[in-house]
Amino acid sequence: MKFKLPDIPKDRKDLELLSKEALAELVWQQQQVIEKLIEEVEGLKGLCNQDSQTSSLPPSSDLIKRSEKTPVKKEKESDSNHRKPGGQLG
């Protein structure tokens, strides 16, 4: 979304030369831009918090974060408990 930014003097001295009415208009325009940006940020935050549980997205679209992933624990196999794969011979 494009916002029309108000024409702002680049130097503080130029700002000091503006009339009170011009400064009030500048502040009002900046406030309008800030409100639109806040609305957009809130909307984007809502999109970031969506996953397959909170929207109609399929589970394959979920992004798994490393911190959320539970580590898979492998059971240690000792040599005496290890069996060869396959069925009974004969």
PDB file of C-alpha atoms in Angstrom:
ATOM      1  CA  MET A   1       0.000   0.000   0.000  1.00  0.00           C
ATOM      2  CA  LYS A   2       1.428   3.340  -1.040  1.00  0.00           C
ATOM      3  CA  PHE A   3       1.078   6.355   1.201  1.00  0.00           C
ATOM      4  CA  LYS A   4       1.427   9.918   0.060  1.00  0.00           C
ATOM      5  CA  LEU A   5       3.952  11.372   2.438  1.00  0.00           C
ATOM      6  CA  PRO A   6       3.675  15.073   3.187  1.00  0.00           C
ATOM      7  CA  ASP A   7       6.327  17.418   1.862  1.00  0.00           C
ATOM      8  CA  ILE A   8       8.659  17.847   4.811  1.00  0.00           C
ATOM      9  CA  PRO A   9      11.503  20.346   4.817  1.00  0.00           C
ATOM     10  CA  LYS A  10      14.809  18.502   5.076  1.00  0.00           C
ATOM     11  CA  ASP A  11      16.427  20.974   7.445  1.00  0.00           C
ATOM     12  CA  ARG A  12      15.370  22.031  10.938  1.00  0.00           C
ATOM     13  CA  LYS A  13      15.944  25.682  10.047  1.00  0.00           C
ATOM     14  CA  ASP A  14      13.428  25.343   7.212  1.00  0.00           C
ATOM     15  CA  LEU A  15      10.903  23.866   9.665  1.00  0.00           C
ATOM     16  CA  GLU A  16      11.382  26.809  12.008  1.00  0.00           C
ATOM     17  CA  LEU A  17      10.500  29.167   9.153  1.00  0.00           C
ATOM     18  CA  LEU A  18       7.088  27.557   8.573  1.00  0.00           C
ATOM     19  CA  SER A  19       3.981  29.277   9.897  1.00  0.00           C
ATOM     20  CA  LYS A  20       1.958  27.832  12.747  1.00  0.00           C
ATOM     21  CA  GLU A  21      -0.792  26.801  10.323  1.00  0.00           C
ATOM     22  CA  ALA A  22       1.697  25.057   8.030  1.00  0.00           C
ATOM     23  CA  LEU A  23       3.190  23.162  10.987  1.00  0.00           C
ATOM     24  CA  ALA A  24      -0.284  22.140  12.169  1.00  0.00           C
ATOM     25  CA  GLU A  25      -1.128  20.864   8.668  1.00  0.00           C
ATOM     26  CA  LEU A  26       2.146  18.941   8.515  1.00  0.00           C
ATOM     27  CA  VAL A  27       1.481  17.303  11.889  1.00  0.00           C
ATOM     28  CA  TRP A  28      -2.070  16.413  10.820  1.00  0.00           C
ATOM     29  CA  GLN A  29      -0.831  14.808   7.567  1.00  0.00           C
ATOM     30  CA  GLN A  30       1.814  12.840   9.448  1.00  0.00           C
ATOM     31  CA  GLN A  31      -0.807  11.634  11.927  1.00  0.00           C
ATOM     32  CA  GLN A  32      -2.957  10.344   9.052  1.00  0.00           C
ATOM     33  CA  VAL A  33       0.007   8.416   7.626  1.00  0.00           C
ATOM     34  CA  ILE A  34       0.866   6.995  11.062  1.00  0.00           C
ATOM     35  CA  GLU A  35      -2.707   5.759  11.577  1.00  0.00           C
ATOM     36  CA  LYS A  36      -2.725   4.021   8.183  1.00  0.00           C
ATOM     37  CA  LEU A  37       0.642   2.415   8.905  1.00  0.00           C
ATOM     38  CA  ILE A  38      -0.550   1.175  12.296  1.00  0.00           C
ATOM     39  CA  GLU A  39      -3.603  -0.415  10.641  1.00  0.00           C
ATOM     40  CA  GLU A  40      -1.385  -2.118   8.078  1.00  0.00           C
ATOM     41  CA  VAL A  41       1.024  -3.403  10.736  1.00  0.00           C
ATOM     42  CA  GLU A  42      -1.855  -4.832  12.788  1.00  0.00           C
ATOM     43  CA  GLY A  43      -3.202  -6.578   9.698  1.00  0.00           C
ATOM     44  CA  LEU A  44       0.203  -8.044   8.909  1.00  0.00           C
ATOM     45  CA  LYS A  45       0.630  -9.228  12.498  1.00  0.00           C
ATOM     46  CA  GLY A  46      -2.662 -11.059  12.157  1.00  0.00           C
ATOM     47  CA  LEU A  47      -1.444 -12.771   9.000  1.00  0.00           C
ATOM     48  CA  CYS A  48       1.814 -13.814  10.663  1.00  0.00           C
ATOM     49  CA  ASN A  49      -0.051 -15.547  13.474  1.00  0.00           C
ATOM     50  CA  GLN A  50      -2.084 -17.736  11.130  1.00  0.00           C
ATOM     51  CA  ASP A  51      -1.348 -21.398  10.616  1.00  0.00           C
ATOM     52  CA  SER A  52      -3.418 -24.429   9.689  1.00  0.00           C
ATOM     53  CA  GLN A  53      -5.065 -24.427  13.126  1.00  0.00           C
ATOM     54  CA  THR A  54      -6.273 -20.811  12.926  1.00  0.00           C
ATOM     55  CA  SER A  55      -7.111 -20.484   9.222  1.00  0.00           C
ATOM     56  CA  SER A  56      -8.205 -22.457   6.192  1.00  0.00           C
ATOM     57  CA  LEU A  57      -4.603 -23.110   5.158  1.00  0.00           C
ATOM     58  CA  PRO A  58      -3.515 -26.738   4.697  1.00  0.00           C
ATOM     59  CA  PRO A  59      -1.087 -28.194   7.273  1.00  0.00           C
ATOM     60  CA  SER A  60       1.643 -28.411   4.641  1.00  0.00           C
ATOM     61  CA  SER A  61       1.790 -24.610   4.580  1.00  0.00           C
ATOM     62  CA  ASP A  62       2.777 -24.398   8.264  1.00  0.00           C
ATOM     63  CA  LEU A  63       6.293 -23.222   8.867  1.00  0.00           C
ATOM     64  CA  ILE A  64       7.966 -25.233  11.590  1.00  0.00           C
ATOM     65  CA  LYS A  65      10.374 -23.267  13.699  1.00  0.00           C
ATOM     66  CA  ARG A  66      13.381 -25.068  15.126  1.00  0.00           C
ATOM     67  CA  SER A  67      12.565 -23.919  18.657  1.00  0.00           C
ATOM     68  CA  GLU A  68       9.073 -25.397  18.416  1.00  0.00           C
ATOM     69  CA  LYS A  69      10.199 -28.701  16.943  1.00  0.00           C
ATOM     70  CA  THR A  70      10.458 -31.496  19.480  1.00  0.00           C
ATOM     71  CA  PRO A  71      13.658 -33.495  19.119  1.00  0.00           C
ATOM     72  CA  VAL A  72      13.254 -37.129  18.139  1.00  0.00           C
ATOM     73  CA  LYS A  73      14.853 -39.345  20.765  1.00  0.00           C
ATOM     74  CA  LYS A  74      16.559 -42.459  19.497  1.00  0.00           C
ATOM     75  CA  GLU A  75      16.706 -45.376  21.843  1.00  0.00           C
ATOM     76  CA  LYS A  76      20.194 -46.686  22.281  1.00  0.00           C
ATOM     77  CA  GLU A  77      20.431 -50.250  21.132  1.00  0.00           C
ATOM     78  CA  SER A  78      22.938 -52.465  22.836  1.00  0.00           C
ATOM     79  CA  ASP A  79      24.656 -55.240  20.899  1.00  0.00           C
ATOM     80  CA  SER A  80      22.914 -57.996  22.888  1.00  0.00           C
ATOM     81  CA  ASN A  81      19.418 -56.663  22.139  1.00  0.00           C
ATOM     82  CA  HIS A  82      20.066 -56.068  18.459  1.00  0.00           C
ATOM     83  CA  ARG A  83      18.327 -58.549  16.177  1.00  0.00           C
ATOM     84  CA  LYS A  84      18.877 -59.113  12.510  1.00  0.00           C
ATOM     85  CA  PRO A  85      15.990 -58.056  10.300  1.00  0.00           C
ATOM     86  CA  GLY A  86      13.870 -60.691   8.622  1.00  0.00           C
ATOM     87  CA  GLY A  87      11.892 -63.763   9.513  1.00  0.00           C
ATOM     88  CA  GLN A  88      12.868 -67.175  10.761  1.00  0.00           C
ATOM     89  CA  LEU A  89      15.181 -69.169   8.494  1.00  0.00           C
ATOM     90  CA  GLY A  90      14.129 -72.507   7.106  1.00  0.00           C
TER      91      GLY A  90
END
